Amino acid sequence: MSDKEEFDKLSYKRRNVYEVITDNERAEMNALCTDYRAFLDAAKTERECVEKAVEMAVNAGFKPLDSVTALKAGDKVYAVNRGKNILMAVIGTEDISNGVNLCGAHIDSPRLDLKPNPLYESDGIALLKTHYYGGIKKYQWTAIPLALHGVIFTREGKKITLNIGEAEDDPVFTITDLLPHLAKDQMSKRMTEGVEAENLNVLFAGEPVKSDVGDKVKFAVLKLLNTRCGIREIDFQNAEIEIVPAFKAKNVGIDESFIGAYGQDDRVCAYTTLRGILNVNDPKKTAVALLVDKEEIGSCGNTGMLSAFFPMTMAEIIEKLDGKCAMTTYNKMINHSACLSSDVSAAVDPSYEGAYEKNNSTYAGCGMCIMKYTGARGKSGSSDASAEFMYAVEKIMDDNGVVWQSGELGKVDQGGGGTIAQYVANLNMDVVDCGVPVLSMHAPFEVTAKTDIYMAYRSYIAFYKDR
Ligand code: MN
Ligand code: MN
């Protein structure tokens, strides 16, 4: 063996996925990514993601869990929690006390929510006040086309579902920014203060009523909302309305090797998880996919990972398999289960290399990333996967031709972040983060490499099949 051969054998080197995939794999990747772009355009909120997931599940033969009285191997079921959180399962041939294989992703993304009393008029313009959701760089949300998605109940109890700004003929909305000519004060501020949360006001309308009553534009808006949907101003106080980028998912780059879109954290992992479980037939261990809400604000609330929805639904599955859910069966099931927390990592950005530690970062195009731990300031807020579990996952990936890499978010003192992994770990389950590196994470237009999307999809299928 030459020194070069020996060095290549002993040392670790990241591989670009394009160096190793076959023509058939490339065709499968491109088809997957075309479907993924359509999903991103159709599912820009957690509610829309759940609706799409149910549609895809039903088409693949999944039945609502509450419509089934008994379960057996091969059955496919789903359960929806409050329209924002879904669990899908394919029942395995092994006893469920041997554990399940769980992939969990989140379907909420950073955005701007409307405040409870959003509508006001100023200087002859009607605007909507927002409260941002998740970690955003506020300046990125100005001067771009925005769409309005959400749910509002009228006084009469009618549920109105809004989706304005997505169809070709729809109007869009925007948040204005100050012209550079007059931005002397703004431009001398720190970036965190250049655009403040109370500047994130949505341009909503400009036509006044021909009357002397009150705010003329606001009055015209209220008349329009009431005529079209029966909405009164007070109804905004019950509403869940999200302001999201209005642009569509696109191929990025002259070679179309990337996808750019809003909400890829974490719909890139949610979609590949979804496609992964739709691929599962007659598994040995029961396969479970969980799409959760509220990850971006701490996994809290009754639709987040900290909700009891997952244990309660698993208990219902055990009951429908065994006729009852014995605590011992549930405990054994959890003890023998394992989870891939499907979430994104930060891809090294060549224009901001200083934020990353290059040996321990993930790279767009180098495959699915496994993050042993996340967290910030000394791994705080993280689940640190064991060597035993890391080896088990790496072996499954290697055996199934999945190109993977591992790393941390960036330089230790630069910051950090968390995922649902720590809350899955709290159930007493083995878990590790596995997902897709993202450029411009949390920006209105996030970028991923098609090869990494494909490898994430392959990794979830491999995990369901072989763990
Ligand atoms: Mn995420
Ligand atoms: Mn995030």
Short mmCIF file of C-alpha atoms and ligand atoms in Angstrom, two decimals:
data_model
loop_
_atom_site.label_atom_id
_atom_site.label_comp_id
_atom_site.label_asym_id
_atom_site.label_seq_id
_atom_site.Cartn_x
_atom_site.Cartn_y
_atom_site.Cartn_z
CA MET A 1 0.00 0.00 0.00
CA SER A 2 1.43 3.40 -0.95
CA ASP A 3 1.54 6.19 1.61
CA LYS A 4 -1.22 7.97 -0.30
CA GLU A 5 -3.45 4.86 -0.27
CA GLU A 6 -2.77 4.35 3.43
CA PHE A 7 -3.53 7.99 4.22
CA ASP A 8 -6.77 7.86 2.20
CA LYS A 9 -7.77 4.69 4.07
CA LEU A 10 -7.03 6.03 7.52
CA SER A 11 -8.15 9.64 7.23
CA TYR A 12 -11.65 11.10 6.94
CA LYS A 13 -12.60 13.25 3.98
CA ARG A 14 -15.99 14.76 3.22
CA ARG A 15 -17.41 13.74 -0.17
CA ASN A 16 -19.56 15.78 -2.52
CA VAL A 17 -22.65 13.71 -3.31
CA TYR A 18 -22.35 14.39 -7.05
CA GLU A 19 -19.03 12.47 -7.03
CA VAL A 20 -20.77 9.27 -6.03
CA ILE A 21 -24.39 9.18 -7.22
CA THR A 22 -25.50 7.17 -10.24
CA ASP A 23 -27.62 8.47 -13.13
CA ASN A 24 -30.64 6.64 -11.73
CA GLU A 25 -30.15 8.21 -8.30
CA ARG A 26 -29.80 11.61 -9.95
CA ALA A 27 -33.12 11.14 -11.78
CA GLU A 28 -34.82 10.06 -8.52
CA MET A 29 -33.32 13.12 -6.78
CA ASN A 30 -34.59 15.54 -9.42
CA ALA A 31 -38.10 14.06 -9.34
CA LEU A 32 -38.15 14.27 -5.52
CA CYS A 33 -37.01 17.91 -5.61
CA THR A 34 -39.66 18.90 -8.17
CA ASP A 35 -42.34 17.43 -5.89
CA TYR A 36 -40.71 19.16 -2.91
CA ARG A 37 -40.95 22.59 -4.56
CA ALA A 38 -44.68 22.05 -5.18
CA PHE A 39 -45.11 21.05 -1.52
CA LEU A 40 -43.32 24.21 -0.34
CA ASP A 41 -45.63 26.39 -2.46
CA ALA A 42 -48.74 24.63 -1.14
CA ALA A 43 -47.69 24.46 2.53
CA LYS A 44 -46.37 27.71 3.99
CA THR A 45 -47.89 27.33 7.46
CA GLU A 46 -48.05 24.45 9.96
CA ARG A 47 -51.80 24.06 9.28
CA GLU A 48 -51.21 23.84 5.52
CA CYS A 49 -48.39 21.31 6.07
CA VAL A 50 -50.74 19.09 8.10
CA GLU A 51 -53.43 19.35 5.41
CA LYS A 52 -50.93 18.32 2.72
CA ALA A 53 -49.58 15.51 4.92
CA VAL A 54 -53.11 14.14 5.47
CA GLU A 55 -53.83 14.33 1.74
CA MET A 56 -50.61 12.44 0.93
CA ALA A 57 -51.21 9.91 3.73
CA VAL A 58 -54.80 9.16 2.66
CA ASN A 59 -53.65 8.69 -0.95
CA ALA A 60 -51.10 6.16 0.33
CA GLY A 61 -53.74 4.18 2.24
CA PHE A 62 -53.38 5.66 5.75
CA LYS A 63 -56.55 5.76 7.87
CA PRO A 64 -57.43 8.07 10.78
CA LEU A 65 -56.37 6.32 14.01
CA ASP A 66 -59.70 7.14 15.68
CA SER A 67 -61.60 5.38 12.86
CA VAL A 68 -59.85 2.08 13.63
CA THR A 69 -60.75 -0.13 16.61
CA ALA A 70 -57.96 -2.71 16.27
CA LEU A 71 -54.53 -2.60 14.64
CA LYS A 72 -52.36 -5.31 13.10
CA ALA A 73 -49.03 -5.51 11.26
CA GLY A 74 -49.01 -3.61 7.98
CA ASP A 75 -51.75 -1.14 9.01
CA LYS A 76 -51.15 2.52 8.23
CA VAL A 77 -52.73 5.17 10.47
CA TYR A 78 -52.47 8.87 11.26
CA ALA A 79 -53.66 11.20 14.02
CA VAL A 80 -53.94 14.99 13.80
CA ASN A 81 -53.58 17.28 16.80
CA ARG A 82 -55.49 20.58 16.49
CA GLY A 83 -54.71 20.85 12.79
CA LYS A 84 -51.05 21.71 13.43
CA ASN A 85 -49.34 18.51 14.47
CA ILE A 86 -49.59 15.02 12.92
CA LEU A 87 -48.37 11.53 13.76
CA MET A 88 -48.29 8.81 11.11
CA ALA A 89 -47.52 5.16 11.80
CA VAL A 90 -47.00 1.95 9.84
CA ILE A 91 -47.46 -1.00 12.19
CA GLY A 92 -44.54 -3.45 12.25
CA THR A 93 -44.47 -7.22 12.39
CA GLU A 94 -42.43 -7.22 15.64
CA ASP A 95 -44.12 -6.70 19.00
CA ILE A 96 -44.38 -2.96 19.66
CA SER A 97 -42.64 -3.46 23.03
CA ASN A 98 -39.48 -3.96 20.92
CA GLY A 99 -39.67 -0.23 20.19
CA VAL A 100 -40.56 1.96 17.24
CA ASN A 101 -38.47 3.88 14.73
CA LEU A 102 -39.43 7.54 14.96
CA CYS A 103 -38.53 10.41 12.62
CA GLY A 104 -39.63 13.80 13.93
CA ALA A 105 -39.51 17.13 12.11
CA HIS A 106 -41.08 20.53 12.73
CA ILE A 107 -43.45 22.29 10.36
CA ASP A 108 -43.52 25.79 11.87
CA SER A 109 -41.11 28.34 10.38
CA PRO A 110 -40.03 31.88 11.31
CA ARG A 111 -42.59 34.44 10.15
CA LEU A 112 -44.62 37.47 11.25
CA ASP A 113 -47.90 36.89 13.13
CA LEU A 114 -50.57 39.59 13.27
CA LYS A 115 -51.08 41.16 16.70
CA PRO A 116 -54.55 40.77 18.31
CA ASN A 117 -55.48 44.36 17.34
CA PRO A 118 -53.51 44.72 14.12
CA LEU A 119 -55.44 47.22 12.02
CA TYR A 120 -54.74 50.96 12.16
CA GLU A 121 -54.54 53.95 9.85
CA SER A 122 -51.66 56.38 9.66
CA ASP A 123 -50.91 59.08 7.08
CA GLY A 124 -53.74 57.89 4.85
CA ILE A 125 -52.55 54.26 4.77
CA ALA A 126 -54.09 51.23 6.53
CA LEU A 127 -51.49 48.96 8.12
CA LEU A 128 -51.31 45.75 10.18
CA LYS A 129 -49.15 45.42 13.29
CA THR A 130 -47.10 42.21 13.56
CA HIS A 131 -45.28 40.25 16.24
CA TYR A 132 -42.46 38.19 14.80
CA TYR A 133 -42.37 34.43 15.45
CA GLY A 134 -39.02 32.67 15.83
CA GLY A 135 -35.52 34.02 15.35
CA ILE A 136 -35.42 36.46 12.45
CA LYS A 137 -33.13 39.21 11.18
CA LYS A 138 -35.87 41.85 11.06
CA TYR A 139 -34.39 43.90 8.21
CA GLN A 140 -34.73 40.87 5.87
CA TRP A 141 -38.54 41.10 6.03
CA THR A 142 -38.84 44.60 4.58
CA ALA A 143 -39.36 45.49 0.91
CA ILE A 144 -40.30 41.97 -0.23
CA PRO A 145 -43.69 40.66 -1.42
CA LEU A 146 -45.62 39.02 1.42
CA ALA A 147 -48.69 36.79 1.59
CA LEU A 148 -51.29 36.46 4.33
CA HIS A 149 -52.34 32.99 5.54
CA GLY A 150 -54.51 32.05 8.45
CA VAL A 151 -57.73 31.38 10.24
CA ILE A 152 -60.26 33.79 11.75
CA PHE A 153 -63.69 33.23 13.32
CA THR A 154 -66.55 35.69 12.76
CA ARG A 155 -68.93 36.67 15.60
CA GLU A 156 -71.41 34.19 14.08
CA GLY A 157 -68.88 31.37 14.57
CA LYS A 158 -67.98 30.93 10.93
CA LYS A 159 -64.40 29.81 10.37
CA ILE A 160 -62.74 31.77 7.56
CA THR A 161 -59.53 30.39 6.07
CA LEU A 162 -57.46 33.13 4.45
CA ASN A 163 -54.82 32.67 1.78
CA ILE A 164 -54.06 35.93 -0.05
CA GLY A 165 -50.95 36.56 -2.12
CA GLU A 166 -50.19 33.12 -3.54
CA ALA A 167 -52.37 32.92 -6.69
CA GLU A 168 -51.02 34.64 -9.81
CA ASP A 169 -53.78 37.30 -9.78
CA ASP A 170 -53.74 37.88 -6.00
CA PRO A 171 -52.49 41.14 -4.54
CA VAL A 172 -49.50 40.83 -2.21
CA PHE A 173 -48.53 42.82 0.88
CA THR A 174 -45.24 44.37 1.93
CA ILE A 175 -43.39 46.04 4.77
CA THR A 176 -41.88 49.30 3.61
CA ASP A 177 -38.33 50.43 4.41
CA LEU A 178 -36.84 53.89 4.53
CA LEU A 179 -35.21 55.24 1.34
CA PRO A 180 -31.38 55.45 1.57
CA HIS A 181 -31.57 59.19 0.87
CA LEU A 182 -33.19 59.77 4.26
CA ALA A 183 -31.65 56.87 6.18
CA LYS A 184 -28.73 58.70 7.82
CA ASP A 185 -29.99 57.96 11.35
CA GLN A 186 -31.12 54.41 10.52
CA MET A 187 -27.86 53.46 8.77
CA SER A 188 -25.73 54.54 11.72
CA LYS A 189 -27.61 52.17 14.09
CA ARG A 190 -26.52 48.63 14.96
CA MET A 191 -28.07 46.02 12.62
CA THR A 192 -30.25 44.69 15.44
CA GLU A 193 -31.83 48.13 15.83
CA GLY A 194 -31.96 49.36 12.20
CA VAL A 195 -35.39 47.83 11.74
CA GLU A 196 -37.27 47.37 15.00
CA ALA A 197 -40.20 45.02 15.66
CA GLU A 198 -42.61 47.98 15.79
CA ASN A 199 -41.46 48.98 12.28
CA LEU A 200 -42.67 45.63 10.87
CA ASN A 201 -46.08 46.98 9.84
CA VAL A 202 -47.77 45.48 6.79
CA LEU A 203 -49.03 47.84 4.05
CA PHE A 204 -52.65 46.72 3.80
CA ALA A 205 -54.82 49.30 1.99
CA GLY A 206 -54.94 52.84 0.63
CA GLU A 207 -58.44 53.66 -0.67
CA PRO A 208 -60.56 55.86 1.64
CA VAL A 209 -64.35 55.94 1.89
CA LYS A 210 -66.09 59.09 0.61
CA SER A 211 -67.33 60.07 4.07
CA ASP A 212 -66.30 62.11 7.06
CA VAL A 213 -66.56 59.22 9.50
CA GLY A 214 -63.45 58.13 11.45
CA ASP A 215 -60.31 56.84 9.74
CA LYS A 216 -61.41 56.78 6.11
CA VAL A 217 -59.06 54.04 4.84
CA LYS A 218 -59.54 51.86 7.89
CA PHE A 219 -63.33 52.26 7.47
CA ALA A 220 -63.07 51.19 3.82
CA VAL A 221 -61.00 48.13 4.82
CA LEU A 222 -63.54 47.15 7.49
CA LYS A 223 -66.40 47.47 4.98
CA LEU A 224 -64.47 45.34 2.47
CA LEU A 225 -63.62 42.61 5.01
CA ASN A 226 -67.21 42.57 6.24
CA THR A 227 -68.72 42.38 2.76
CA ARG A 228 -66.33 39.67 1.58
CA CYS A 229 -66.03 37.49 4.68
CA GLY A 230 -68.38 38.80 7.41
CA ILE A 231 -65.34 39.84 9.48
CA ARG A 232 -65.49 42.65 12.07
CA GLU A 233 -62.44 44.27 13.66
CA ILE A 234 -62.98 42.43 16.97
CA ASP A 235 -62.61 39.10 15.11
CA PHE A 236 -58.86 39.67 14.66
CA GLN A 237 -58.58 39.03 18.39
CA ASN A 238 -59.29 35.30 17.90
CA ALA A 239 -57.34 34.99 14.66
CA GLU A 240 -54.15 33.13 13.81
CA ILE A 241 -52.86 35.04 10.80
CA GLU A 242 -49.33 34.57 9.53
CA ILE A 243 -47.46 36.88 7.16
CA VAL A 244 -45.05 34.86 5.01
CA PRO A 245 -42.99 35.54 1.86
CA ALA A 246 -45.17 35.50 -1.26
CA PHE A 247 -42.57 34.13 -3.66
CA LYS A 248 -42.53 30.57 -4.94
CA ALA A 249 -39.86 27.89 -4.48
CA LYS A 250 -37.26 28.06 -7.26
CA ASN A 251 -34.28 26.14 -8.55
CA VAL A 252 -31.18 28.18 -7.75
CA GLY A 253 -27.90 28.34 -9.68
CA ILE A 254 -27.06 28.08 -13.38
CA ASP A 255 -26.82 24.30 -12.91
CA GLU A 256 -30.04 24.24 -10.82
CA SER A 257 -28.24 22.33 -8.08
CA PHE A 258 -29.94 24.24 -5.21
CA ILE A 259 -33.48 24.99 -4.12
CA GLY A 260 -34.40 28.41 -2.76
CA ALA A 261 -37.65 28.91 -0.85
CA TYR A 262 -39.32 30.18 2.29
CA GLY A 263 -39.72 27.77 5.20
CA GLN A 264 -37.15 25.10 4.37
CA ASP A 265 -36.27 25.03 8.08
CA ASP A 266 -37.74 22.58 8.69
CA ARG A 267 -40.07 21.64 5.87
CA VAL A 268 -37.10 20.17 3.99
CA CYS A 269 -36.87 17.51 6.72
CA ALA A 270 -40.66 17.35 7.23
CA TYR A 271 -41.23 16.65 3.54
CA THR A 272 -38.45 14.05 3.27
CA THR A 273 -39.69 12.38 6.49
CA LEU A 274 -43.19 12.33 5.03
CA ARG A 275 -41.97 10.84 1.76
CA GLY A 276 -39.87 8.42 3.80
CA ILE A 277 -42.78 6.95 5.76
CA LEU A 278 -44.97 6.81 2.65
CA ASN A 279 -42.28 4.45 1.32
CA VAL A 280 -42.57 2.04 4.24
CA ASN A 281 -44.46 -1.22 3.76
CA ASP A 282 -44.59 -4.13 6.25
CA PRO A 283 -41.68 -2.96 8.43
CA LYS A 284 -40.28 -5.12 11.23
CA LYS A 285 -40.42 -2.33 13.80
CA THR A 286 -43.37 0.05 13.74
CA ALA A 287 -42.40 3.17 11.75
CA VAL A 288 -43.59 6.52 13.10
CA ALA A 289 -43.35 10.00 11.59
CA LEU A 290 -44.14 13.00 13.76
CA LEU A 291 -44.51 16.54 12.40
CA VAL A 292 -44.64 19.08 15.22
CA ASP A 293 -45.41 22.76 15.60
CA LYS A 294 -43.80 25.49 17.79
CA GLU A 295 -40.17 24.30 17.52
CA GLU A 296 -39.04 27.81 16.56
CA ILE A 297 -40.32 29.22 19.87
CA GLY A 298 -39.16 26.43 22.19
CA SER A 299 -41.33 23.39 21.31
CA CYS A 300 -43.89 24.67 23.80
CA GLY A 301 -47.68 24.55 23.65
CA ASN A 302 -50.15 21.76 22.99
CA THR A 303 -48.96 21.25 19.41
CA GLY A 304 -45.21 21.38 20.14
CA MET A 305 -42.86 18.50 20.98
CA LEU A 306 -43.37 19.17 24.71
CA SER A 307 -47.09 18.37 24.36
CA ALA A 308 -48.31 14.95 25.54
CA PHE A 309 -49.68 14.26 22.05
CA PHE A 310 -46.88 11.82 21.14
CA PRO A 311 -47.09 9.60 24.29
CA MET A 312 -50.91 9.75 24.26
CA THR A 313 -51.10 8.69 20.61
CA MET A 314 -48.54 5.92 21.10
CA ALA A 315 -50.61 4.67 24.07
CA GLU A 316 -53.68 4.59 21.82
CA ILE A 317 -51.75 2.60 19.20
CA ILE A 318 -50.63 0.06 21.85
CA GLU A 319 -54.22 -0.20 23.12
CA LYS A 320 -55.50 -0.89 19.62
CA LEU A 321 -52.81 -3.55 19.12
CA ASP A 322 -53.06 -5.29 22.50
CA GLY A 323 -56.64 -4.54 23.60
CA LYS A 324 -55.18 -2.48 26.46
CA CYS A 325 -52.17 -0.25 27.04
CA ALA A 326 -50.18 -1.74 29.91
CA MET A 327 -47.72 0.73 31.42
CA THR A 328 -45.00 -1.91 31.17
CA THR A 329 -45.62 -2.31 27.43
CA TYR A 330 -45.47 1.46 26.96
CA ASN A 331 -42.25 1.71 28.99
CA LYS A 332 -40.61 -1.14 27.06
CA MET A 333 -41.71 0.45 23.78
CA ILE A 334 -40.09 3.79 24.71
CA ASN A 335 -36.91 2.13 26.03
CA HIS A 336 -36.39 0.23 22.80
CA SER A 337 -37.36 3.04 20.46
CA ALA A 338 -35.02 5.39 18.62
CA CYS A 339 -35.52 8.71 16.92
CA LEU A 340 -33.97 10.70 14.14
CA SER A 341 -34.75 14.31 15.00
CA SER A 342 -35.06 15.53 11.43
CA ASP A 343 -33.89 19.13 11.48
CA VAL A 344 -31.61 21.38 9.51
CA SER A 345 -28.03 22.43 10.19
CA ALA A 346 -26.12 25.51 9.03
CA ALA A 347 -24.22 25.06 5.77
CA VAL A 348 -20.84 26.83 5.62
CA ASP A 349 -21.40 30.17 3.87
CA PRO A 350 -18.32 31.06 1.77
CA SER A 351 -19.04 34.78 2.28
CA TYR A 352 -19.07 34.46 6.09
CA GLU A 353 -16.49 31.75 6.71
CA GLY A 354 -15.42 33.42 9.95
CA ALA A 355 -18.57 32.24 11.74
CA TYR A 356 -17.76 28.56 11.16
CA GLU A 357 -15.09 26.17 12.39
CA LYS A 358 -14.35 24.48 9.12
CA ASN A 359 -13.40 21.00 10.34
CA ASN A 360 -16.63 20.73 12.31
CA SER A 361 -19.23 22.37 10.13
CA THR A 362 -21.55 20.97 7.50
CA TYR A 363 -21.36 21.79 3.81
CA ALA A 364 -24.12 22.16 1.23
CA GLY A 365 -23.76 19.28 -1.23
CA CYS A 366 -21.87 16.91 1.07
CA GLY A 367 -24.89 14.89 2.14
CA MET A 368 -27.25 14.46 5.07
CA CYS A 369 -25.80 15.85 8.29
CA ILE A 370 -25.75 14.03 11.62
CA MET A 371 -25.43 16.38 14.60
CA LYS A 372 -24.39 14.48 17.72
CA TYR A 373 -25.40 17.50 19.78
CA THR A 374 -26.57 21.07 19.23
CA GLY A 375 -27.02 23.73 21.92
CA ALA A 376 -25.15 26.91 22.78
CA ARG A 377 -22.52 28.07 25.28
CA GLY A 378 -21.16 24.66 26.21
CA LYS A 379 -23.83 22.38 24.66
CA SER A 380 -26.56 23.95 26.81
CA GLY A 381 -30.07 23.03 25.62
CA SER A 382 -28.90 19.99 23.72
CA SER A 383 -29.31 16.24 23.66
CA ASP A 384 -25.90 14.63 23.28
CA ALA A 385 -26.32 11.32 21.46
CA SER A 386 -24.31 8.37 22.84
CA ALA A 387 -21.40 6.80 20.97
CA GLU A 388 -23.43 3.58 20.82
CA PHE A 389 -26.33 5.27 19.07
CA MET A 390 -24.09 7.38 16.81
CA TYR A 391 -22.37 4.19 15.61
CA ALA A 392 -25.72 2.44 15.05
CA VAL A 393 -27.02 5.32 12.92
CA GLU A 394 -23.76 5.74 10.97
CA LYS A 395 -23.71 2.01 10.21
CA ILE A 396 -27.29 2.10 8.85
CA MET A 397 -26.35 5.05 6.63
CA ASP A 398 -23.15 3.39 5.35
CA ASP A 399 -24.95 0.08 4.67
CA ASN A 400 -27.58 1.91 2.61
CA GLY A 401 -25.29 4.11 0.53
CA VAL A 402 -26.38 7.33 2.26
CA VAL A 403 -23.75 10.06 1.92
CA TRP A 404 -23.56 11.77 5.31
CA GLN A 405 -21.42 14.28 7.16
CA SER A 406 -21.39 15.47 10.73
CA GLY A 407 -20.69 18.77 12.40
CA GLU A 408 -21.74 21.56 14.69
CA LEU A 409 -23.66 24.72 13.84
CA GLY A 410 -20.61 27.02 13.81
CA LYS A 411 -17.85 28.40 16.03
CA VAL A 412 -18.54 27.59 19.68
CA ASP A 413 -18.56 31.20 20.89
CA GLN A 414 -20.62 32.49 17.93
CA GLY A 415 -23.98 31.21 19.20
CA GLY A 416 -25.93 28.01 18.66
CA GLY A 417 -29.40 26.57 18.57
CA GLY A 418 -31.58 23.70 19.66
CA THR A 419 -34.01 21.23 18.13
CA ILE A 420 -36.73 18.86 19.32
CA ALA A 421 -34.03 16.25 20.08
CA GLN A 422 -33.68 17.27 23.74
CA TYR A 423 -37.43 16.83 24.34
CA VAL A 424 -37.51 13.44 22.60
CA ALA A 425 -34.53 12.45 24.76
CA ASN A 426 -36.52 13.46 27.86
CA LEU A 427 -38.97 10.64 27.06
CA ASN A 428 -35.96 8.35 27.66
CA MET A 429 -35.35 7.54 24.01
CA ASP A 430 -32.17 7.44 21.92
CA VAL A 431 -32.22 10.40 19.54
CA VAL A 432 -29.88 12.25 17.22
CA ASP A 433 -30.35 15.19 14.86
CA CYS A 434 -30.24 14.22 11.19
CA GLY A 435 -31.08 16.68 8.46
CA VAL A 436 -30.12 19.03 5.67
CA PRO A 437 -27.56 21.89 5.73
CA VAL A 438 -29.15 25.26 4.91
CA LEU A 439 -27.72 28.54 3.61
CA SER A 440 -29.45 31.77 4.75
CA MET A 441 -31.28 29.84 7.49
CA HIS A 442 -34.32 31.70 8.91
CA ALA A 443 -34.21 34.21 6.02
CA PRO A 444 -37.32 34.69 3.85
CA PHE A 445 -35.51 32.75 1.08
CA GLU A 446 -33.51 29.79 2.42
CA VAL A 447 -31.24 27.66 0.23
CA THR A 448 -30.55 23.91 0.28
CA ALA A 449 -28.63 21.57 -2.04
CA LYS A 450 -30.73 19.03 -3.93
CA THR A 451 -28.22 16.30 -3.20
CA ASP A 452 -28.60 16.83 0.55
CA ILE A 453 -32.41 16.75 0.30
CA TYR A 454 -32.13 13.46 -1.56
CA MET A 455 -29.71 11.98 0.97
CA ALA A 456 -31.93 13.04 3.90
CA TYR A 457 -34.86 11.27 2.23
CA ARG A 458 -32.70 8.15 1.72
CA SER A 459 -31.52 8.29 5.33
CA TYR A 460 -35.06 8.24 6.76
CA ILE A 461 -36.00 5.27 4.53
CA ALA A 462 -32.83 3.44 5.60
CA PHE A 463 -33.57 4.10 9.30
CA TYR A 464 -37.15 2.85 9.01
CA LYS A 465 -35.95 -0.26 7.17
CA ASP A 466 -32.86 -1.29 9.13
CA ARG A 467 -32.91 0.02 12.71
MN MN B 1 -35.33 23.72 12.62
MN MN B 2 -35.10 27.10 12.99
#
